[in-house]
Amino acid sequence: MEKVAIIGMGMTKFGECWDKGLRDLIAEAGAKAVTSAGIDGKDIQAIYGGNMSAGRFIGQEHVGALIADAIGLSPIPSTRVEAACASGGLALREAYLSIAGGIYDVVVAGGVEKMTDVYTEQVSLTLGGAGDQEWEVFHGATFPSLYAMMARRHMHDYGTTEEQLAAVAVKNHSNGAKNPLAQFPFEITLEQVMKSSKVAEPLKLLDCSPITDGAAAVILAKESFAKKVCDNPVWITGSGHATDTLALDDRRSMTTLDATKLATKVAMKQAGITPKQVDLAEVHDCFTIAEICAVEDIGFVKKGEGGKAEADGMFDLNSDIPVNTSGGLKACGHPVGATGIKQAVEISWQLRGEADKRQVKDANIGLAHNVGGSGATAVVHVFSREVR
Amino acid sequence: MAGIVGYGAYIPRYRIKVEEIAHVWGKDARAISGGLGVKEKSVPSLDEDTITISTQAARNALEYCGIDPQKIGAVYVGSESHPYAVKPSATVVAEAIGATPELMAADYEFACKAGTAAMQTCMAFVDSGMVDYGLAIGTDTSQGRPGDPLEYTTAAGGAAYIIGKKDTVADIEATYSFTTDTPDFWRREGEPYPSHGARFTGEPGYFRHVRGATEGLLEKTGYKFDDFDYVVFHQPNGKFPMRMAKKFGIPKEKIEVGLLTPMIGNTYSGSTPLGLAAVLDVARPGQLILATSFGSGAGGDSFAIKVTDKIHKNPRPVKDYVERRSYLTYGEYIKHRKKIRM
Amino acid sequence: MPHRKSLASVWRRIPQRYRMESTMCETCGTYFFPPRNFCPTCRRKSKIKHYAAKGTGKVYSYTVIHVPQEGFELEIPYVLAVVELDEGAKLTAQLCDVDLEDLKIGMPVEVTFRRISEGKGGGIIHYAYKFTPISGQNK
């Protein structure tokens, strides 16, 4: 199997990009990634683009070809990858597999979502489609309501508190405040979270990630090419992908994401690491409870201890395992199809020492965890400064 | 002879008090409440309508008698608030209780007496041998124009009767109907609220037809009022049935058991069927019940019903539904009745 | 935005939504809801049998929704729950006729039949199961 490195990366500012359409966002992220790699566009052989729902957000399908067109790379093969909010992470994995499997030498993995061209109710209905239309959304389920039921059960089983949930949002905003590309580059207080309006109890507005426009892209290359053109490649040393039932109610557990556990196990085994060796992680915090489940299911803490660990600052920027240094989905923003790629961009910057004010010291091994729906898809990648 | 094999009632849990409505319109609540003999009325939840209430009542009737729903050969739902102008309520109810597809089904409308009309239809089917069991339902989520006197009484609820010959808990010994064309109350196609003839609904409407049907039944059966242990008259308010009883010399105690309007308002097509269900909940073997419905437009259906020794405890008695209540403000009521334009 | 539910897509789910009909695997005794034609555990050894849920169960988790799904605007706040049926299958449904202060994981509930939503502009009405507290109705 070929070893695969990230040799270039870029992302747009995340937020309400009123003056930018889907094409503009892609073109900007793609150009930044190619420039950062210092390669010629002609070197790129294929594109894998994560996008959840351009069809419903802007009425645009055929996004694979659109991405190639937007970044001026037609006629190379370009594939749209969809796994709800894990579309980006899965696009990265497909791109990774195409090089690891010896098909291509250099590919782009990108992700994009344009969400603010429709009203909030339509965004809600579309995101609901990441759950089960017939057996959840039909009954009035919203996306936050599914995570709210996970939170309620977590509180019931493990004594997790609403303050502990809120602590996740406070920490991620604190990181986001140091990220100029974040949608919300400012801090918030625990009290602000607790007093924010109810969305789906126990989740409040500030427990939820926002509606975001944005795009991100990374350039992947096989070892020989990477070493030729790049002084500081970031190696993808593990890649895991797992699925679970589409509906939350059908799962073995509502507080453990089995897909996360399995994808992590596969990725870590491939990378030859244990959770303790991870220096920093970007995890899928679409809601505060999601980060608590993630740090447990990845194995940073035991099941049930995530809430307390978050409140105790175990995952703060200056801790042993900083989580969501970018600000996470909560503060950096969550353009659903782009999020998985943004996580790879952030980890790459951190491992290359390019993360500026939020730079984690001695960052050698990073992990990215991207979830689709309420846990029906999980994609986990391990990144390293050293080739393995 | 056709009789009642099983019966079930359902009343939504929400209530609004007459004084809450009166306050909004600056009226004297005590005078209105006293005049109508109604203290409060039931209000459907946002997700309830004639179909859901009928289904719940039908399921309760099935639970009461334990017959296989596949044996039901006819489903008739009487209501003046069918959710669809075209598309039967009966098909949804039949499907929801598992009675489809081998059955006859239709919706009935005859103001407040469509439920008893459905009972008569099922009796005829059973007596003729066309079906083994027929399901007759009377349900409404009735509407009154805001500010109209009707607003104090228009309520929601229903009852379902499984009519058959085998293992009857009460035999329907006779029925008699009295029907004329009397325009006392109506609602035109597409109109949200009904219109009525105010005091014209009284003597030429209610009293003439309840009297006509009841007297016809007595003549047909040879029964006298004294023979009946309980009497149920259609109850648009708390006063009319009492006045009718008084005129017939029926003692208050015989009519009070089946008089639900003071607590739940006028459930229209559900009114007489619910009153009868409340009586069956307490009736003993051998007792005789007189029930006369009234439907504007106008007509009355009268029944002589004899309780058999198969009568047994209703697991979901009317009393429990009457006592299960949660009060709404007028604002909440307006939301429940979907009078807010979203 | 017009409602997306096609007539056929609602109609074909009537057995499940009206009567809670589903399937179970006789080989391992697992009850499914919604139905599966194939047991993910027993695979080729699965023996699939039809069943209708009794309609009683317990609240496994719940939430009170304040920001509604499209089509549910008039209903806020409304309660959504995962209900564990007595047969063992779990499903997502609304709880109705419940006082918010009584909500509790483990509370016994039974099925009722309600309107869920309706198509816009005089569209078809969608009916299905909701659950209601057993203690709150017909003690």
Tab-separated table of C-alpha atoms in Angstrom, chain B residues 12-340:
chain	number	residue	atom	x	y	z
B	12	PRO	CA	-60.003	14.687	24.834
B	13	ARG	CA	-58.265	15.778	28.013
B	14	TYR	CA	-58.389	19.538	27.488
B	15	ARG	CA	-61.132	21.781	28.885
B	16	ILE	CA	-62.017	25.421	28.776
B	17	LYS	CA	-64.323	26.970	31.349
B	18	VAL	CA	-67.372	28.975	30.338
B	19	GLU	CA	-66.076	31.815	32.503
B	20	GLU	CA	-62.792	31.897	30.553
B	21	ILE	CA	-64.702	32.364	27.279
B	22	ALA	CA	-67.204	34.794	28.794
B	23	HIS	CA	-64.384	36.947	30.152
B	24	VAL	CA	-62.973	37.458	26.632
B	25	TRP	CA	-66.316	38.757	25.338
B	26	GLY	CA	-67.197	40.782	28.432
B	27	LYS	CA	-70.175	38.582	29.275
B	28	ASP	CA	-71.587	37.526	32.601
B	29	ALA	CA	-70.161	34.039	33.042
B	30	ARG	CA	-72.519	33.039	35.834
B	31	ALA	CA	-75.597	33.977	33.837
B	32	ILE	CA	-74.361	32.114	30.766
B	33	SER	CA	-73.280	29.052	32.704
B	34	GLY	CA	-76.579	28.998	34.589
B	35	GLY	CA	-78.623	29.576	31.445
B	36	LEU	CA	-76.905	26.789	29.512
B	37	GLY	CA	-76.336	24.410	32.397
B	38	VAL	CA	-72.729	24.020	31.239
B	39	LYS	CA	-69.642	24.733	33.336
B	40	GLU	CA	-66.899	23.788	30.916
B	41	LYS	CA	-66.370	21.985	27.643
B	42	SER	CA	-63.857	19.575	26.207
B	43	VAL	CA	-61.383	20.790	23.600
B	44	PRO	CA	-59.453	18.528	21.266
B	45	SER	CA	-55.692	18.534	21.303
B	46	LEU	CA	-53.987	20.010	18.227
B	47	ASP	CA	-53.448	16.520	16.876
B	48	GLU	CA	-56.985	15.238	17.466
B	49	ASP	CA	-59.893	15.215	15.051
B	50	THR	CA	-62.956	13.100	14.303
B	51	ILE	CA	-60.779	10.351	12.865
B	52	THR	CA	-58.427	10.057	15.848
B	53	ILE	CA	-61.210	10.275	18.427
B	54	SER	CA	-63.265	7.700	16.518
B	55	THR	CA	-60.268	5.400	16.308
B	56	GLN	CA	-59.585	5.651	20.026
B	57	ALA	CA	-63.240	5.015	20.854
B	58	ALA	CA	-63.305	2.054	18.440
B	59	ARG	CA	-60.155	0.578	19.967
B	60	ASN	CA	-61.720	0.937	23.405
B	61	ALA	CA	-64.849	-0.856	22.149
B	62	LEU	CA	-62.691	-3.691	20.808
B	63	GLU	CA	-60.811	-3.862	24.102
B	64	TYR	CA	-64.151	-4.062	25.921
B	65	CYS	CA	-65.477	-7.060	23.983
B	66	GLY	CA	-62.313	-8.669	22.662
B	67	ILE	CA	-63.710	-9.598	19.238
B	68	ASP	CA	-61.428	-10.017	16.245
B	69	PRO	CA	-61.604	-6.755	14.248
B	70	GLN	CA	-61.476	-8.796	11.047
B	71	LYS	CA	-65.006	-9.965	11.865
B	72	ILE	CA	-66.348	-6.429	11.577
B	73	GLY	CA	-68.236	-6.174	8.311
B	74	ALA	CA	-69.299	-2.537	8.393
B	75	VAL	CA	-67.845	0.717	9.724
B	76	TYR	CA	-69.928	3.867	9.778
B	77	VAL	CA	-68.622	7.089	11.263
B	78	GLY	CA	-71.146	9.799	12.031
B	79	SER	CA	-69.870	13.345	12.433
B	80	GLU	CA	-70.371	16.888	11.254
B	81	SER	CA	-66.634	17.564	11.547
B	82	HIS	CA	-65.095	14.968	9.274
B	83	PRO	CA	-61.551	16.206	8.509
B	84	TYR	CA	-62.123	15.719	4.802
B	85	ALA	CA	-65.022	17.038	2.738
B	86	VAL	CA	-64.270	14.195	0.337
B	87	LYS	CA	-62.458	11.090	1.602
B	88	PRO	CA	-64.011	8.975	4.307
B	89	SER	CA	-63.099	9.056	7.956
B	90	ALA	CA	-64.383	5.475	8.139
B	91	THR	CA	-61.572	4.072	5.979
B	92	VAL	CA	-58.872	5.471	8.268
B	93	VAL	CA	-60.667	4.178	11.357
B	94	ALA	CA	-61.225	0.757	9.776
B	95	GLU	CA	-57.578	0.538	8.752
B	96	ALA	CA	-56.336	1.705	12.160
B	97	ILE	CA	-58.306	-0.962	14.018
B	98	GLY	CA	-57.403	-3.702	11.539
B	99	ALA	CA	-60.875	-4.284	10.098
B	100	THR	CA	-59.976	-3.862	6.411
B	101	PRO	CA	-60.398	-4.851	3.643
B	102	GLU	CA	-63.511	-7.030	3.706
B	103	LEU	CA	-66.088	-4.530	4.904
B	104	MET	CA	-68.590	-1.844	4.043
B	105	ALA	CA	-67.755	1.654	5.163
B	106	ALA	CA	-69.027	5.185	4.831
B	107	ASP	CA	-69.281	8.468	6.651
B	108	TYR	CA	-72.559	9.837	7.933
B	109	GLU	CA	-73.637	13.384	8.551
B	110	PHE	CA	-76.880	14.413	10.226
B	111	ALA	CA	-75.826	17.245	12.516
B	112	CYS	CA	-75.801	15.788	16.042
B	113	LYS	CA	-77.474	12.465	15.294
B	114	ALA	CA	-75.176	10.937	12.669
B	115	GLY	CA	-73.815	8.548	15.317
B	116	THR	CA	-77.205	7.046	16.157
B	117	ALA	CA	-78.030	6.881	12.439
B	118	ALA	CA	-74.868	4.784	12.066
B	119	MET	CA	-76.112	2.518	14.877
B	120	GLN	CA	-79.409	1.984	13.084
B	121	THR	CA	-77.600	1.112	9.865
B	122	CYS	CA	-75.468	-1.455	11.644
B	123	MET	CA	-78.548	-2.917	13.375
B	124	ALA	CA	-80.179	-3.427	10.006
B	125	PHE	CA	-77.062	-5.067	8.560
B	126	VAL	CA	-76.843	-7.410	11.530
B	127	ASP	CA	-80.537	-8.242	11.612
B	128	SER	CA	-80.564	-8.935	7.891
B	129	GLY	CA	-77.558	-11.205	8.255
B	130	MET	CA	-75.434	-9.094	5.907
B	131	VAL	CA	-72.716	-8.772	8.543
B	132	ASP	CA	-71.865	-10.435	11.857
B	133	TYR	CA	-70.642	-7.213	13.425
B	134	GLY	CA	-71.009	-3.576	12.509
B	135	LEU	CA	-69.100	-0.680	14.038
B	136	ALA	CA	-71.079	2.524	14.523
B	137	ILE	CA	-69.341	5.654	15.731
B	138	GLY	CA	-70.557	9.118	16.656
B	139	THR	CA	-67.807	11.705	17.071
B	140	ASP	CA	-67.331	15.421	16.679
B	141	THR	CA	-64.823	18.183	17.182
B	142	SER	CA	-67.504	20.784	16.823
B	143	GLN	CA	-66.863	24.401	16.003
B	144	GLY	CA	-68.612	27.548	17.155
B	145	ARG	CA	-67.953	30.986	15.739
B	146	PRO	CA	-65.901	33.003	18.256
B	147	GLY	CA	-68.298	35.195	20.214
B	148	ASP	CA	-71.351	33.131	19.215
B	149	PRO	CA	-73.321	31.525	22.074
B	150	LEU	CA	-72.336	28.163	20.532
B	151	GLU	CA	-68.745	28.829	21.535
B	152	TYR	CA	-69.591	28.015	25.163
B	153	THR	CA	-70.744	24.478	24.363
B	154	THR	CA	-69.172	23.145	21.151
B	155	ALA	CA	-67.012	20.301	22.370
B	156	ALA	CA	-65.149	17.190	21.262
B	157	GLY	CA	-65.634	13.514	22.000
B	158	GLY	CA	-67.125	10.352	20.674
B	159	ALA	CA	-68.296	6.833	21.315
B	160	ALA	CA	-68.182	3.641	19.305
B	161	TYR	CA	-70.614	0.726	19.326
B	162	ILE	CA	-69.991	-2.745	18.037
B	163	ILE	CA	-73.371	-4.052	16.976
B	164	GLY	CA	-73.934	-7.781	16.653
B	165	LYS	CA	-76.143	-10.669	17.696
B	166	LYS	CA	-73.794	-12.891	19.649
B	167	ASP	CA	-72.841	-12.184	23.270
B	168	THR	CA	-74.638	-8.860	23.392
B	169	VAL	CA	-74.207	-6.839	26.583
B	170	ALA	CA	-77.353	-4.880	25.770
B	171	ASP	CA	-80.086	-5.715	23.282
B	172	ILE	CA	-81.569	-2.958	21.161
B	173	GLU	CA	-85.203	-3.959	21.375
B	174	ALA	CA	-86.543	-1.233	19.122
B	175	THR	CA	-85.669	1.990	17.369
B	176	TYR	CA	-87.912	4.690	16.000
B	177	SER	CA	-87.015	7.811	14.038
B	178	PHE	CA	-88.893	11.068	13.547
B	179	THR	CA	-87.677	13.181	10.647
B	180	THR	CA	-88.792	16.469	9.034
B	181	ASP	CA	-87.152	19.263	7.065
B	182	THR	CA	-86.558	21.907	9.718
B	183	PRO	CA	-83.814	24.496	9.098
B	184	ASP	CA	-82.791	25.140	12.699
B	185	PHE	CA	-79.027	24.783	12.269
B	186	TRP	CA	-76.735	24.315	9.259
B	187	ARG	CA	-73.296	24.819	7.823
B	188	ARG	CA	-72.801	25.445	4.143
B	189	GLU	CA	-70.008	23.773	2.189
B	190	GLY	CA	-66.711	25.613	2.759
B	191	GLU	CA	-67.986	27.606	5.743
B	192	PRO	CA	-65.871	27.208	8.861
B	193	TYR	CA	-68.674	27.808	11.362
B	194	PRO	CA	-72.302	26.747	11.510
B	195	SER	CA	-75.272	29.100	11.529
B	196	HIS	CA	-78.353	28.569	13.662
B	197	GLY	CA	-81.855	29.853	14.200
B	198	ALA	CA	-81.223	30.896	17.818
B	199	ARG	CA	-84.481	30.280	19.738
B	200	PHE	CA	-85.949	28.581	16.665
B	201	THR	CA	-83.642	25.637	17.454
B	202	GLY	CA	-85.693	24.992	20.609
B	203	GLU	CA	-89.341	24.068	20.196
B	204	PRO	CA	-89.555	23.507	16.392
B	205	GLY	CA	-86.160	21.811	16.386
B	206	TYR	CA	-85.004	19.957	19.481
B	207	PHE	CA	-88.215	19.487	21.420
B	208	ARG	CA	-90.499	18.549	18.560
B	209	HIS	CA	-88.149	15.884	17.230
B	210	VAL	CA	-87.017	14.398	20.541
B	211	ARG	CA	-90.657	14.237	21.590
B	212	GLY	CA	-91.757	12.782	18.243
B	213	ALA	CA	-89.104	10.074	18.252
B	214	THR	CA	-89.585	9.161	21.897
B	215	GLU	CA	-93.357	9.014	21.768
B	216	GLY	CA	-93.155	6.977	18.566
B	217	LEU	CA	-90.859	4.493	20.273
B	218	LEU	CA	-93.204	4.130	23.230
B	219	GLU	CA	-96.125	3.551	20.948
B	220	LYS	CA	-94.181	0.987	18.951
B	221	THR	CA	-92.945	-0.917	22.009
B	222	GLY	CA	-95.761	-0.400	24.425
B	223	TYR	CA	-93.310	0.749	27.084
B	224	LYS	CA	-94.169	3.513	29.495
B	225	PHE	CA	-91.648	5.999	30.890
B	226	ASP	CA	-91.782	4.225	34.237
B	227	ASP	CA	-90.450	1.062	32.616
B	228	PHE	CA	-87.079	2.706	31.938
B	229	ASP	CA	-84.300	2.748	34.507
B	230	TYR	CA	-82.220	5.325	32.647
B	231	VAL	CA	-82.981	7.945	30.038
B	232	VAL	CA	-80.540	9.667	27.685
B	233	PHE	CA	-81.685	12.597	25.577
B	234	HIS	CA	-79.477	14.517	23.190
B	235	GLN	CA	-77.794	17.189	25.221
B	236	PRO	CA	-76.868	20.385	23.341
B	237	ASN	CA	-76.693	22.015	26.768
B	238	GLY	CA	-77.547	21.004	30.300
B	239	LYS	CA	-81.038	22.490	30.189
B	240	PHE	CA	-82.848	21.010	27.168
B	241	PRO	CA	-82.679	17.344	28.211
B	242	MET	CA	-83.777	18.222	31.750
B	243	ARG	CA	-86.714	20.220	30.423
B	244	MET	CA	-87.663	17.348	28.093
B	245	ALA	CA	-87.487	14.898	30.996
B	246	LYS	CA	-89.618	17.133	33.152
B	247	LYS	CA	-92.235	17.377	30.442
B	248	PHE	CA	-92.345	13.580	30.254
B	249	GLY	CA	-92.433	13.304	34.039
B	250	ILE	CA	-89.105	11.461	34.152
B	251	PRO	CA	-87.354	11.854	37.522
B	252	LYS	CA	-84.016	13.678	37.542
B	253	GLU	CA	-82.080	10.645	38.832
B	254	LYS	CA	-82.877	8.647	35.690
B	255	ILE	CA	-81.440	11.271	33.382
B	256	GLU	CA	-78.461	12.553	35.378
B	257	VAL	CA	-76.260	9.459	34.891
B	258	GLY	CA	-76.128	9.976	31.140
B	259	LEU	CA	-76.023	13.765	31.231
B	260	LEU	CA	-72.425	14.772	30.452
B	261	THR	CA	-72.878	18.200	28.870
B	262	PRO	CA	-72.441	20.187	32.102
B	263	MET	CA	-68.883	18.799	32.390
B	264	ILE	CA	-67.811	18.325	28.772
B	265	GLY	CA	-70.114	20.464	26.633
B	266	ASN	CA	-71.973	19.361	23.533
B	267	THR	CA	-70.067	16.702	21.640
B	268	TYR	CA	-72.629	16.775	18.792
B	269	SER	CA	-72.607	13.374	17.078
B	270	GLY	CA	-70.866	12.040	20.181
B	271	SER	CA	-73.472	13.421	22.562
B	272	THR	CA	-76.127	10.689	22.793
B	273	PRO	CA	-73.635	7.833	22.171
B	274	LEU	CA	-71.429	9.136	25.017
B	275	GLY	CA	-74.410	9.592	27.329
B	276	LEU	CA	-75.493	6.021	26.580
B	277	ALA	CA	-71.948	4.760	27.233
B	278	ALA	CA	-71.946	6.463	30.640
B	279	VAL	CA	-75.207	4.674	31.449
B	280	LEU	CA	-73.902	1.281	30.261
B	281	ASP	CA	-70.864	1.787	32.520
B	282	VAL	CA	-73.141	1.558	35.564
B	283	ALA	CA	-76.190	-0.367	34.314
B	284	ARG	CA	-77.040	-3.811	35.698
B	285	PRO	CA	-78.475	-6.837	33.896
B	286	GLY	CA	-82.188	-6.519	33.105
B	287	GLN	CA	-82.272	-2.730	33.265
B	288	LEU	CA	-83.994	-0.834	30.494
B	289	ILE	CA	-82.566	2.292	28.838
B	290	LEU	CA	-84.309	4.899	26.720
B	291	ALA	CA	-82.036	6.926	24.444
B	292	THR	CA	-83.160	9.587	21.993
B	293	SER	CA	-80.798	11.585	19.862
B	294	PHE	CA	-81.511	14.759	17.976
B	295	GLY	CA	-79.944	16.078	14.831
B	296	SER	CA	-80.671	19.510	13.448
B	297	GLY	CA	-82.185	19.691	10.068
B	298	ALA	CA	-83.981	17.778	11.726
B	299	GLY	CA	-84.667	14.420	13.228
B	300	GLY	CA	-84.591	12.237	16.293
B	301	ASP	CA	-83.635	8.559	16.728
B	302	SER	CA	-85.051	6.810	19.758
B	303	PHE	CA	-83.886	3.460	21.144
B	304	ALA	CA	-85.145	0.994	23.750
B	305	ILE	CA	-82.141	-0.916	25.056
B	306	LYS	CA	-82.206	-3.791	27.537
B	307	VAL	CA	-79.035	-4.685	29.427
B	308	THR	CA	-78.160	-8.391	29.403
B	309	ASP	CA	-76.283	-10.463	31.977
B	310	LYS	CA	-73.182	-10.259	29.766
B	311	ILE	CA	-72.615	-6.645	30.802
B	312	HIS	CA	-69.243	-6.200	32.484
B	313	LYS	CA	-66.876	-3.573	33.786
B	314	ASN	CA	-65.659	-1.099	31.162
B	315	PRO	CA	-61.842	-0.944	31.452
B	316	ARG	CA	-61.944	2.632	30.157
B	317	PRO	CA	-65.117	4.108	31.625
B	318	VAL	CA	-66.568	7.452	30.550
B	319	LYS	CA	-66.153	8.750	34.093
B	320	ASP	CA	-62.357	8.486	33.833
B	321	TYR	CA	-62.355	10.511	30.660
B	322	VAL	CA	-64.647	13.118	32.181
B	323	GLU	CA	-62.387	13.420	35.216
B	324	ARG	CA	-59.159	13.482	33.206
B	325	ARG	CA	-58.838	17.157	32.423
B	326	SER	CA	-56.392	19.950	31.899
B	327	TYR	CA	-57.563	23.538	31.549
B	328	LEU	CA	-56.733	25.907	28.719
B	329	THR	CA	-56.704	29.664	28.595
B	330	TYR	CA	-58.665	31.275	25.788
B	331	GLY	CA	-55.383	31.948	23.999
B	332	GLU	CA	-54.387	28.292	24.181
B	333	TYR	CA	-57.904	27.333	23.108
B	334	ILE	CA	-57.625	29.498	20.000
B	335	LYS	CA	-54.359	27.706	19.186
B	336	HIS	CA	-55.920	24.284	19.804
B	337	ARG	CA	-58.814	25.038	17.517
B	338	LYS	CA	-56.370	26.278	14.855
B	339	LYS	CA	-57.923	29.690	14.665
B	340	ILE	CA	-54.451	31.198	14.312
